[in-house]
Amino acid sequence: MDRMDRLEPMELTPPGDDIAGRADACAAAPLLNCLIREVAQPYPDPDGRRVYRLPGGGRLLRVGGGRRPVGPEVYAAGGWQRVGHTELVKLVAEELRRHTGLSNDELPAEMIDSRVAVAALLAARDRAAVPEDPYVRSEQALVTGHPYHPAPKARGGGPVASWLPYAPEAHARFPLVLLAVREDLVAEEGDTSALDALGQAPPGYRLLPAHPWQLD
């Protein structure tokens, strides 16, 4: 029996629509980078593809691409099968459990939350007007986050509607809220003259700009 035929099979997830597929790819790349760097072992492949053995379960993993791996596949039922993000999360969680001997229920939830955030950002960017300023565009370009973090865009499980209106990656624009703070309670350092141009505070008060998300 061929060594590959003895590998444990796994359930596979079919690809979704365009946003879902793009979100899967964006969320899978950093997750695969972590798995390959921390756990996986290079495995010889006659076709020169990037193949790795996952020591915990003995599965073979194949990916394409370079610094951002794409198209993850596992060898199951006698052939290479595509793996969706949900099953990739399960695979990574199981490998880490076997590798460390510890279970971590929070990490898979963060991986899924990160993918949900990426999907929301991609959908919002498709609807939003792209800013003309190249500096602003560069600051709003970090849609996928750190390439070696298993959940780079996780938002702590909060509802998308609570943070998306303020997300720079979604090309969000919004005014700051101006608070009036008593002068005797203000501590300043450096040049704060730019704050004076924001408006006029009542006598005995200073203006303090605040992010609206902080006030919710």
GROMACS .gro file of C-alpha atoms in nm:
model
  216
    1MET     CA    1   0.000   0.000   0.000
    2ASP     CA    2   0.131   0.344  -0.091
    3ARG     CA    3   0.230   0.556   0.208
    4MET     CA    4  -0.012   0.830   0.103
    5ASP     CA    5  -0.306   0.587   0.104
    6ARG     CA    6  -0.253   0.525   0.475
    7LEU     CA    7  -0.307   0.889   0.566
    8GLU     CA    8  -0.612   0.978   0.772
    9PRO     CA    9  -0.894   1.126   0.558
   10MET     CA   10  -1.062   1.454   0.644
   11GLU     CA   11  -1.386   1.634   0.561
   12LEU     CA   12  -1.354   1.900   0.293
   13THR     CA   13  -1.534   2.229   0.241
   14PRO     CA   14  -1.638   2.339  -0.110
   15PRO     CA   15  -1.544   2.691  -0.228
   16GLY     CA   16  -1.796   2.971  -0.181
   17ASP     CA   17  -1.884   3.288  -0.371
   18ASP     CA   18  -1.634   3.553  -0.478
   19ILE     CA   19  -1.610   3.744  -0.149
   20ALA     CA   20  -1.605   3.418   0.046
   21GLY     CA   21  -1.333   3.274  -0.176
   22ARG     CA   22  -1.120   3.586  -0.152
   23ALA     CA   23  -1.166   3.597   0.224
   24ASP     CA   24  -1.070   3.231   0.252
   25ALA     CA   25  -0.752   3.290   0.054
   26CYS     CA   26  -0.657   3.603   0.250
   27ALA     CA   27  -0.721   3.439   0.587
   28ALA     CA   28  -0.557   3.109   0.492
   29ALA     CA   29  -0.222   3.257   0.384
   30PRO     CA   30  -0.095   3.374   0.726
   31LEU     CA   31  -0.243   3.065   0.890
   32LEU     CA   32  -0.053   2.842   0.648
   33ASN     CA   33   0.265   3.041   0.701
   34CYS     CA   34   0.244   2.975   1.075
   35LEU     CA   35   0.165   2.607   1.028
   36ILE     CA   36   0.450   2.557   0.781
   37ARG     CA   37   0.706   2.747   0.987
   38GLU     CA   38   0.618   2.610   1.330
   39VAL     CA   39   0.502   2.252   1.274
   40ALA     CA   40   0.518   2.118   0.918
   41GLN     CA   41   0.809   1.917   0.781
   42PRO     CA   42   0.919   1.943   0.414
   43TYR     CA   43   0.823   1.634   0.216
   44PRO     CA   44   0.984   1.535  -0.116
   45ASP     CA   45   0.756   1.579  -0.416
   46PRO     CA   46   0.848   1.448  -0.763
   47ASP     CA   47   0.673   1.743  -0.929
   48GLY     CA   48   0.866   2.000  -0.729
   49ARG     CA   49   0.556   2.132  -0.553
   50ARG     CA   50   0.562   2.258  -0.194
   51VAL     CA   51   0.456   1.953   0.006
   52TYR     CA   52   0.478   1.916   0.382
   53ARG     CA   53   0.412   1.640   0.628
   54LEU     CA   54   0.208   1.734   0.934
   55PRO     CA   55   0.361   1.518   1.208
   56GLY     CA   56   0.064   1.526   1.443
   57GLY     CA   57  -0.181   1.343   1.218
   58GLY     CA   58   0.056   1.223   0.946
   59ARG     CA   59  -0.130   1.410   0.672
   60LEU     CA   60   0.040   1.560   0.369
   61LEU     CA   61  -0.025   1.925   0.291
   62ARG     CA   62   0.042   2.086  -0.047
   63VAL     CA   63   0.035   2.459  -0.119
   64GLY     CA   64   0.111   2.690  -0.406
   65GLY     CA   65   0.241   3.045  -0.411
   66GLY     CA   66   0.543   3.195  -0.243
   67ARG     CA   67   0.549   3.414   0.067
   68ARG     CA   68   0.170   3.398   0.080
   69PRO     CA   69   0.072   3.032   0.034
   70VAL     CA   70  -0.239   2.965  -0.174
   71GLY     CA   71  -0.461   2.672  -0.265
   72PRO     CA   72  -0.404   2.440   0.035
   73GLU     CA   73  -0.466   2.074  -0.038
   74VAL     CA   74  -0.440   1.757   0.168
   75TYR     CA   75  -0.386   1.407   0.040
   76ALA     CA   76  -0.699   1.205   0.112
   77ALA     CA   77  -0.892   0.923  -0.055
   78GLY     CA   78  -0.609   0.860  -0.301
   79GLY     CA   79  -0.571   1.216  -0.430
   80TRP     CA   80  -0.514   1.581  -0.349
   81GLN     CA   81  -0.822   1.759  -0.215
   82ARG     CA   82  -0.873   2.132  -0.166
   83VAL     CA   83  -0.923   2.251   0.191
   84GLY     CA   84  -1.149   2.543   0.276
   85HIS     CA   85  -1.076   2.783   0.559
   86THR     CA   86  -1.308   2.613   0.809
   87GLU     CA   87  -1.139   2.277   0.764
   88LEU     CA   88  -0.797   2.441   0.764
   89VAL     CA   89  -0.874   2.587   1.107
   90LYS     CA   90  -0.971   2.241   1.232
   91LEU     CA   91  -0.655   2.093   1.084
   92VAL     CA   92  -0.430   2.356   1.243
   93ALA     CA   93  -0.602   2.328   1.582
   94GLU     CA   94  -0.561   1.951   1.582
   95GLU     CA   95  -0.196   1.970   1.476
   96LEU     CA   96  -0.120   2.221   1.750
   97ARG     CA   97  -0.301   2.008   2.008
   98ARG     CA   98  -0.096   1.705   1.914
   99HIS     CA   99   0.224   1.908   1.889
  100THR     CA  100   0.190   2.077   2.229
  101GLY     CA  101  -0.029   1.832   2.418
  102LEU     CA  102  -0.262   2.121   2.505
  103SER     CA  103  -0.606   2.222   2.381
  104ASN     CA  104  -0.684   2.585   2.302
  105ASP     CA  105  -1.047   2.659   2.220
  106GLU     CA  106  -0.988   3.033   2.193
  107LEU     CA  107  -0.740   3.021   1.905
  108PRO     CA  108  -0.972   2.852   1.649
  109ALA     CA  109  -1.242   3.105   1.738
  110GLU     CA  110  -0.995   3.388   1.674
  111MET     CA  111  -0.894   3.233   1.340
  112ILE     CA  112  -1.258   3.224   1.231
  113ASP     CA  113  -1.318   3.575   1.363
  114SER     CA  114  -1.021   3.698   1.161
  115ARG     CA  115  -1.164   3.547   0.844
  116VAL     CA  116  -1.506   3.705   0.915
  117ALA     CA  117  -1.334   4.042   0.954
  118VAL     CA  118  -1.145   4.000   0.626
  119ALA     CA  119  -1.468   3.915   0.443
  120ALA     CA  120  -1.637   4.225   0.584
  121LEU     CA  121  -1.342   4.443   0.486
  122LEU     CA  122  -1.330   4.306   0.132
  123ALA     CA  123  -1.703   4.365   0.085
  124ALA     CA  124  -1.675   4.718   0.225
  125ARG     CA  125  -1.378   4.802   0.002
  126ASP     CA  126  -1.573   4.689  -0.304
  127ARG     CA  127  -1.841   4.947  -0.221
  128ALA     CA  128  -1.619   5.233  -0.100
  129ALA     CA  129  -1.452   5.511  -0.294
  130VAL     CA  130  -1.074   5.474  -0.299
  131PRO     CA  131  -0.899   5.785  -0.161
  132GLU     CA  132  -0.685   5.983  -0.403
  133ASP     CA  133  -0.405   6.049  -0.155
  134PRO     CA  134  -0.141   5.774  -0.200
  135TYR     CA  135  -0.034   5.803   0.164
  136VAL     CA  136  -0.390   5.746   0.285
  137ARG     CA  137  -0.426   5.452   0.047
  138SER     CA  138  -0.109   5.297   0.185
  139GLU     CA  139  -0.232   5.338   0.543
  140GLN     CA  140  -0.560   5.169   0.449
  141ALA     CA  141  -0.404   4.883   0.255
  142LEU     CA  142  -0.336   4.635   0.539
  143VAL     CA  143  -0.641   4.422   0.468
  144THR     CA  144  -0.486   4.086   0.549
  145GLY     CA  145  -0.262   4.186   0.839
  146HIS     CA  146   0.062   4.026   0.953
  147PRO     CA  147   0.175   3.741   0.722
  148TYR     CA  148   0.287   3.522   1.015
  149HIS     CA  149  -0.005   3.552   1.256
  150PRO     CA  150  -0.277   3.284   1.271
  151ALA     CA  151  -0.553   3.542   1.329
  152PRO     CA  152  -0.415   3.880   1.221
  153LYS     CA  153  -0.750   4.056   1.175
  154ALA     CA  154  -0.941   3.913   1.473
  155ARG     CA  155  -1.161   4.172   1.644
  156GLY     CA  156  -1.234   3.985   1.965
  157GLY     CA  157  -1.558   3.836   1.838
  158GLY     CA  158  -1.747   4.165   1.838
  159PRO     CA  159  -2.018   4.229   1.578
  160VAL     CA  160  -1.894   4.362   1.246
  161ALA     CA  161  -2.129   4.660   1.265
  162SER     CA  162  -1.953   4.783   1.581
  163TRP     CA  163  -1.612   4.835   1.416
  164LEU     CA  164  -1.654   4.837   1.037
  165PRO     CA  165  -1.765   5.205   1.016
  166TYR     CA  166  -1.429   5.300   1.168
  167ALA     CA  167  -1.199   5.049   0.996
  168PRO     CA  168  -0.927   5.220   0.790
  169GLU     CA  169  -0.899   4.907   0.573
  170ALA     CA  170  -1.261   4.971   0.465
  171HIS     CA  171  -1.170   5.325   0.350
  172ALA     CA  172  -1.379   5.457   0.639
  173ARG     CA  173  -1.405   5.833   0.695
  174PHE     CA  174  -1.570   5.988   1.000
  175PRO     CA  175  -1.538   6.299   1.220
  176LEU     CA  176  -1.383   6.288   1.564
  177VAL     CA  177  -1.600   6.373   1.862
  178LEU     CA  178  -1.487   6.685   2.049
  179LEU     CA  179  -1.507   6.669   2.427
  180ALA     CA  180  -1.480   6.965   2.662
  181VAL     CA  181  -1.242   6.890   2.950
  182ARG     CA  182  -1.188   7.117   3.248
  183GLU     CA  183  -0.855   7.296   3.219
  184ASP     CA  184  -0.745   7.192   3.569
  185LEU     CA  185  -0.777   6.827   3.466
  186VAL     CA  186  -0.574   6.855   3.146
  187ALA     CA  187  -0.213   6.734   3.126
  188GLU     CA  188  -0.029   6.843   2.812
  189GLU     CA  189   0.306   6.763   2.660
  190GLY     CA  190   0.455   6.899   2.339
  191ASP     CA  191   0.289   7.128   2.087
  192THR     CA  192  -0.090   7.103   2.114
  193SER     CA  193  -0.170   7.407   1.900
  194ALA     CA  194  -0.322   7.188   1.628
  195LEU     CA  195  -0.604   7.103   1.868
  196ASP     CA  196  -0.698   7.470   1.896
  197ALA     CA  197  -0.794   7.473   1.528
  198LEU     CA  198  -1.062   7.209   1.585
  199GLY     CA  199  -1.305   7.449   1.750
  200GLN     CA  200  -1.375   7.677   2.044
  201ALA     CA  201  -1.412   7.529   2.390
  202PRO     CA  202  -1.629   7.692   2.658
  203PRO     CA  203  -1.444   7.918   2.906
  204GLY     CA  204  -1.240   7.715   3.152
  205TYR     CA  205  -1.233   7.409   2.927
  206ARG     CA  206  -1.002   7.258   2.664
  207LEU     CA  207  -1.098   7.056   2.360
  208LEU     CA  208  -1.012   6.688   2.355
  209PRO     CA  209  -1.075   6.491   2.032
  210ALA     CA  210  -1.198   6.136   2.085
  211HIS     CA  211  -1.257   5.844   1.853
  212PRO     CA  212  -1.633   5.773   1.838
  213TRP     CA  213  -1.569   5.400   1.886
  214GLN     CA  214  -1.416   5.479   2.226
  215LEU     CA  215  -1.736   5.655   2.332
  216ASP     CA  216  -1.980   5.379   2.233
   0.00000   0.00000   0.00000
